[in-house]
Short mmCIF file of C-alpha atoms in Angstrom, two decimals:
data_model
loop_
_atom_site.label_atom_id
_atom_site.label_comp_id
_atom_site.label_asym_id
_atom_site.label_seq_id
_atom_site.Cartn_x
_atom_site.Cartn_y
_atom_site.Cartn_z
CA UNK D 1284 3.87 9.78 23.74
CA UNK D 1285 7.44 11.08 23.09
CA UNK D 1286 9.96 11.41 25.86
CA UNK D 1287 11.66 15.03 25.66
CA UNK D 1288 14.79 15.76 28.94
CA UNK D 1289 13.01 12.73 30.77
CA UNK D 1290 9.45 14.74 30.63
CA UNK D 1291 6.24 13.13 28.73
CA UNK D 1292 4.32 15.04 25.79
CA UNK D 1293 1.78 14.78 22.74
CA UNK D 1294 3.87 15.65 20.27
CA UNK D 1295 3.50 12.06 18.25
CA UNK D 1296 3.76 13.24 14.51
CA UNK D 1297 4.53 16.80 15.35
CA UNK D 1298 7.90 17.94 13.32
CA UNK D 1299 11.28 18.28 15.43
CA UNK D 1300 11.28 22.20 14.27
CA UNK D 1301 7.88 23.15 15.37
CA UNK D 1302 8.48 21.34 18.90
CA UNK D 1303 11.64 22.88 19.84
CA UNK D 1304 10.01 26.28 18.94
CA UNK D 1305 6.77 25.84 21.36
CA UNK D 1306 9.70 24.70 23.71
CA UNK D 1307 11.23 27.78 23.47
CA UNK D 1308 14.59 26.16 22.44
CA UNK D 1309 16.96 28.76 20.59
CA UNK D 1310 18.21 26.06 17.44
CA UNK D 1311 21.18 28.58 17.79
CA UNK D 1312 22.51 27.41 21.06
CA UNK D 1313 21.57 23.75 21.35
CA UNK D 1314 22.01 20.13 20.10
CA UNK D 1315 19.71 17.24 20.06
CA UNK D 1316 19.60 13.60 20.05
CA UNK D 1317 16.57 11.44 18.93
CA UNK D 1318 17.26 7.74 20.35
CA UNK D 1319 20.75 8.74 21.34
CA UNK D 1320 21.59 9.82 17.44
CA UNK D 1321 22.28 13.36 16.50
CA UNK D 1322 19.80 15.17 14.75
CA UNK D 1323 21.50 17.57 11.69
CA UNK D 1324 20.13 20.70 12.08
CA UNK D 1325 19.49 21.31 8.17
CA UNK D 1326 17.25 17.72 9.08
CA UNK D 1327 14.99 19.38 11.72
CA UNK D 1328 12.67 20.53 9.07
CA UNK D 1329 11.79 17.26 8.11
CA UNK D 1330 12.33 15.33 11.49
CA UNK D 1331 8.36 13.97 12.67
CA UNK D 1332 8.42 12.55 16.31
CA UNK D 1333 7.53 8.85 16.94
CA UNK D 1334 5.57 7.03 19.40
CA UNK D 1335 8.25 6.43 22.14
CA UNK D 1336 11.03 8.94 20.87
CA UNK D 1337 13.51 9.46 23.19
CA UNK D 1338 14.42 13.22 22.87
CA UNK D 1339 17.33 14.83 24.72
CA UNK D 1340 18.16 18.84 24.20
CA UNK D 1341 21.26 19.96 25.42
CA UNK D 1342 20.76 23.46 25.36
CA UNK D 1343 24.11 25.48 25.89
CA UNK D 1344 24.65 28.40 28.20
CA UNK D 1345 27.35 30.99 28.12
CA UNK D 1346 30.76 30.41 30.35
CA UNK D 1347 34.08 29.16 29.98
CA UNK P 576 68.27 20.11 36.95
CA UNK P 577 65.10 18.85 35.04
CA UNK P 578 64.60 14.61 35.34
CA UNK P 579 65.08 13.05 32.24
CA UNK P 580 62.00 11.87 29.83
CA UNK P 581 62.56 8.36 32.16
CA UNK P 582 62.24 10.19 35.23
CA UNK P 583 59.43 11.92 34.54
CA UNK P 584 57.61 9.44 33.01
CA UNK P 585 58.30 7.03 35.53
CA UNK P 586 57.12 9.15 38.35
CA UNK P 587 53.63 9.59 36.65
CA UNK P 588 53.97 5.53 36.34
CA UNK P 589 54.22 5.02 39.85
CA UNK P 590 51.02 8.09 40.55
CA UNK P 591 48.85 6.29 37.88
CA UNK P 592 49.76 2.52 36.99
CA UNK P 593 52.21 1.83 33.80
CA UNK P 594 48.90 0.17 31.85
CA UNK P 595 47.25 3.53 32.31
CA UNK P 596 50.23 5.89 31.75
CA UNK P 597 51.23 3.92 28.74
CA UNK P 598 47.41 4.85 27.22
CA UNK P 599 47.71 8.79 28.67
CA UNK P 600 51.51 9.04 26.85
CA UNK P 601 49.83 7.68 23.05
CA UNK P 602 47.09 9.93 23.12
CA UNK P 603 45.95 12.92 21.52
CA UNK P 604 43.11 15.40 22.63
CA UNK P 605 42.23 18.30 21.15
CA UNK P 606 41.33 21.21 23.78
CA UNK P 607 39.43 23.80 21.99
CA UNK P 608 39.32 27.34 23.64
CA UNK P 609 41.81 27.86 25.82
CA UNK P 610 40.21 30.35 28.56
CA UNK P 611 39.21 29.16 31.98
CA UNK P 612 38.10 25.58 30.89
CA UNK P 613 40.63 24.93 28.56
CA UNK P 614 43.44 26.44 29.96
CA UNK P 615 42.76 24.39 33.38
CA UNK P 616 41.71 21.39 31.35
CA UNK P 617 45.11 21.63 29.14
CA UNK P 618 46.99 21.98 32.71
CA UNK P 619 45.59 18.81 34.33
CA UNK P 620 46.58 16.53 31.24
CA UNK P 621 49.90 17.91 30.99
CA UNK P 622 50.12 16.86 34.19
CA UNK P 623 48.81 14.04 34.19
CA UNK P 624 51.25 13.24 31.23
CA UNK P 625 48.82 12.89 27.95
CA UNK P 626 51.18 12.75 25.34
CA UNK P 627 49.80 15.09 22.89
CA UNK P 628 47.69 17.85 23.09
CA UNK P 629 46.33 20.19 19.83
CA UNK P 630 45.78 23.71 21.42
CA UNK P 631 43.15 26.06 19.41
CA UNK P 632 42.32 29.74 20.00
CA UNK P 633 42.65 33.37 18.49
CA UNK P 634 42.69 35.26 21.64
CA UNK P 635 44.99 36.89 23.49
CA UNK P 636 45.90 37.05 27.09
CA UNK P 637 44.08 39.82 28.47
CA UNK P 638 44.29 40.90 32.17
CA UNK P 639 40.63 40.47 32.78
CA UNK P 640 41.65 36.60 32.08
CA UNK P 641 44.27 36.17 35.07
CA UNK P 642 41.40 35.80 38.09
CA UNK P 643 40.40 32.08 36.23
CA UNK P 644 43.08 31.00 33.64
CA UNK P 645 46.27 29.42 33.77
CA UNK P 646 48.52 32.92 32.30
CA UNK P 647 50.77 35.03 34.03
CA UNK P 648 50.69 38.89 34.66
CA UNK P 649 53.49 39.05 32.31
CA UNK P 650 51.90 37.39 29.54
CA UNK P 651 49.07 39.53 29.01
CA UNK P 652 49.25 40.49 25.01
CA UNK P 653 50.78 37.28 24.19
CA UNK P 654 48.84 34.84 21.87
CA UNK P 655 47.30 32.47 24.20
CA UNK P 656 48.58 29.19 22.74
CA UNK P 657 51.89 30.80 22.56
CA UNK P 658 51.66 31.79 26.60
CA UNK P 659 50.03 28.01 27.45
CA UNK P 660 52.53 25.94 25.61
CA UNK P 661 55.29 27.75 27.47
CA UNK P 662 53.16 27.71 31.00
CA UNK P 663 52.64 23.55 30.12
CA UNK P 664 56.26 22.88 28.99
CA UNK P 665 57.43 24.27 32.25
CA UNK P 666 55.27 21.58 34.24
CA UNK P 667 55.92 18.63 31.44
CA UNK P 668 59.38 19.48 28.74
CA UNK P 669 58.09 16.18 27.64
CA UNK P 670 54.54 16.82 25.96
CA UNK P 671 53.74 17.10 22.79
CA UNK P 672 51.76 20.41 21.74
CA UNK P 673 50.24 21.19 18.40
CA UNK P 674 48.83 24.65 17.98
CA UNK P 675 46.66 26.89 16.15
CA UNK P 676 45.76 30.56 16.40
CA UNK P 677 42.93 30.92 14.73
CA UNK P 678 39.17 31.25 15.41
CA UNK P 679 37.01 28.03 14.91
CA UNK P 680 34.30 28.06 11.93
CA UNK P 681 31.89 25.40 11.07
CA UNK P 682 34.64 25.09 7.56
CA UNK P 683 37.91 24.67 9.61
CA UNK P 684 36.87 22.28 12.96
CA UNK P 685 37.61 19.12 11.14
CA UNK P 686 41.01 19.98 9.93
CA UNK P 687 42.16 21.40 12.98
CA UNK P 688 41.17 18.54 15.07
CA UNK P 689 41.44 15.92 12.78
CA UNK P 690 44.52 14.05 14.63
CA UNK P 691 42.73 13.88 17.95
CA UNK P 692 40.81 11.46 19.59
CA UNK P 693 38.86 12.84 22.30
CA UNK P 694 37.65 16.96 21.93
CA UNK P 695 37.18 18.75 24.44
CA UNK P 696 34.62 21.95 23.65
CA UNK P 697 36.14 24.64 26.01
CA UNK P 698 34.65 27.84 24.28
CA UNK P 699 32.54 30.55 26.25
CA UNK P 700 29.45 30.84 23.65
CA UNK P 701 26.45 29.47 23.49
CA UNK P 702 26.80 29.25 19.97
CA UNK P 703 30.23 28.45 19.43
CA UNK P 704 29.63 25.24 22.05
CA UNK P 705 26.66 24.42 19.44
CA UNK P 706 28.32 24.34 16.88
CA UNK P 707 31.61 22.25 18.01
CA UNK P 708 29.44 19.65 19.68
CA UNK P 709 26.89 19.05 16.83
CA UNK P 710 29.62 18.80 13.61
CA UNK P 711 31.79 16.34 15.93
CA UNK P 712 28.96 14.37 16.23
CA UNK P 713 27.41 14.47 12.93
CA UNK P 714 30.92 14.28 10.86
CA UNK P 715 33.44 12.88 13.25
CA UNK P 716 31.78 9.23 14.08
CA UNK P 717 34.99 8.14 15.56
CA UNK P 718 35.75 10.89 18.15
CA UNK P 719 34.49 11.71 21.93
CA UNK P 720 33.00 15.22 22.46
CA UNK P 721 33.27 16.33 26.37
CA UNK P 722 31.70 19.80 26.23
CA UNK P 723 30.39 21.97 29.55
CA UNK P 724 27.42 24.26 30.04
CA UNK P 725 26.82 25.95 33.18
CA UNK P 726 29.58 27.04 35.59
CA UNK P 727 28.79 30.65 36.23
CA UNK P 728 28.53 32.36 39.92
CA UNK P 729 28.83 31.25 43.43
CA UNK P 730 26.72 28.67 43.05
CA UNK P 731 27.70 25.37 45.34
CA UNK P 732 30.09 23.62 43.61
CA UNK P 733 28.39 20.51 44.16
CA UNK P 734 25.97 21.57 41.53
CA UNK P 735 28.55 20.79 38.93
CA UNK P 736 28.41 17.34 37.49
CA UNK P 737 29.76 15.41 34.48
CA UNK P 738 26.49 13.17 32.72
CA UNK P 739 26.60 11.14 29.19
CA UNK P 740 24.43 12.62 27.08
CA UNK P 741 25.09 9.58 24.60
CA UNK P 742 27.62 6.97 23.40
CA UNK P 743 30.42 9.67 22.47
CA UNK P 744 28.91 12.85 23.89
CA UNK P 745 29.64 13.98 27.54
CA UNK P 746 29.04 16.94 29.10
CA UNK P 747 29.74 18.84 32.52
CA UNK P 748 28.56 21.68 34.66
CA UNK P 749 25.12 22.86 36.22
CA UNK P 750 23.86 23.31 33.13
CA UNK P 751 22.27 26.70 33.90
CA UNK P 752 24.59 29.25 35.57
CA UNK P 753 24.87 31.77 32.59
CA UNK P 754 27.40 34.42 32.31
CA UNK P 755 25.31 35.94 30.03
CA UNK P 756 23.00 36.30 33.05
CA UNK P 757 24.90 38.88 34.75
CA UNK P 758 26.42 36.27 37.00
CA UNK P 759 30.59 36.61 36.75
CA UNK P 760 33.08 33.71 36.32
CA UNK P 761 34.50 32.94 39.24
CA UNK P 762 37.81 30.98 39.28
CA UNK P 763 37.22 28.06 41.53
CA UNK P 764 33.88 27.04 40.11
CA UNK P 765 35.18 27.10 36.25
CA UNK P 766 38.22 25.05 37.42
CA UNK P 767 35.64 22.60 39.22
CA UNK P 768 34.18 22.27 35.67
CA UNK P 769 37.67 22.34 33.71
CA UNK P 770 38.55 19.41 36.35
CA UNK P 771 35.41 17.23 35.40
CA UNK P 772 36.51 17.46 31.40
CA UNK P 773 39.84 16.79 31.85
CA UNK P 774 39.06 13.68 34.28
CA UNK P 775 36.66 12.86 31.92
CA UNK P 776 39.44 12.37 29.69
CA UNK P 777 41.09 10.46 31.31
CA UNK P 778 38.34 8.07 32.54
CA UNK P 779 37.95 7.68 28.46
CA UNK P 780 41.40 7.10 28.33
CA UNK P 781 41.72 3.75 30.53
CA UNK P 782 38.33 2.77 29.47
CA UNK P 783 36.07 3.49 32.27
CA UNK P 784 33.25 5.15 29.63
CA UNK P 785 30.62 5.66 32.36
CA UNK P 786 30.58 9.80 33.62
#
């Protein structure tokens, strides 16, 4: 089980890049933390999820 | 006649505590964007008597900019830094303002803000808010990031809150009120947003780290 916002999924082993695309997430427009530690985007290739990751995406919308 | 540096400062001593004004007077934020979040951001902490602030943007004043950002009618065409450092020195003669005219790039953020302490993200894309947020925290380990998302429309202003993402990373706003949606910018709701950073700042400032 990893922990993505505060919502539960299967994605134990998956890789950070594929996730964030079945999400939807634009890797444009966001930033995420595994564990409250930035993930490099150039890393999200290589990033696998971990039993009991806790994964917050900010994902940014347009205003200022 | 304008109070001496001893006046003024002692005024904002009396409003906020000389402990706490002695932190806001040594301190040096970096405000980056200076539309209707960083203009209003830049505004409050002049007022609130931060010592130094580093003003960046390439824009200019433009009159579709007056409804939401601190400029006057007779500054449209200036250069935006050049229009807010004169808008700020007229409120504090005191402060400290660094500026830069020029458009942030993944290649230039960590000169430009390298003197600062706490950044605040005040740009109006997507992308450019990206980008600031995730090279402060992957190259700048010893600097705050207060960034907002979400302050579009007529939406309550309620809906706009300040949460920590993480140890150095705030951020404010509803979090999905896009401009890019159609939905306009509407002065009092970006200022309600502006207002979070900037206290956020300041929280950071006398140590209070929780949003």
């Amino acid at each position: 089980m990893v922990f993505i916002n505060g919502e539960e999924y299967q994605y134990v082993n998956a890789n950070l890049s594929d996730v964030l695309k079945e999400l939807n997430y634009k890797k444009e427009t966001i930033a995420v933390e595994i564990n409250e530690e930035i993930v490099p985007k150039a890393t999200f290739d290589e990033t696998i999820l971990k039993d009991g990751d806790v994964v917050e995406v900010v994902s940014f919308v347009g205003g200022g | 006649m304008i109070p001496t540096k001893d006046e003024f400062y002692q005024a904002l001593v009396e409003r906020h505590g000389a402990e706490n004004q002695k932190k806001f007077d040594e301190a040096v934020v970096a405000i980056c964007g200076l539309g209707g979040l960083g203009s209003n951001i830049a505004t409050c902490l002049a007022r609130a008597g931060v010592g130094h602030l580093i003003l960046i943007d390439y824009d200019l004043v433009d009159i579709s900019n007056l409804h939401r950002q601190q400029y006057k009618i007779t500054q449209v065409g200036m250069k935006k830094t050049e229009a807010l450092v004169a808008n700020l020195k007229e409120i504090n003669p005191y402060i400290k303002v660094e500026t830069h005219q020029v458009k942030m790039t993944e290649e230039n953020v960590e000169s430009l803000i390298d003197g600062a302490h706490i950044i605040c993200e005040a740009f109006d894309s997507p992308e450019s808010k990206a980008m600031l947020v995730n090279l402060v925290l992957e190259k700048m380990a010893d600097k705050y990031i207060l960034s907002s998302s979400g302050m579009a429309g007529f939406d309550s202003a309620n809906n706009i809150k300040t949460r920590k993402v993480s140890r150095r990373f705030y951020l404010s706003g509803d979090e999905v009120s896009d401009v890019n949606a159609g939905i306009g910018l509407i002065s009092s709701r970006v200022m309600v947003c502006g207002a979070h950073e900037a206290h956020m700042v300041l929280r950071i400032l006398i140590g209070e780290m929780e949003a």
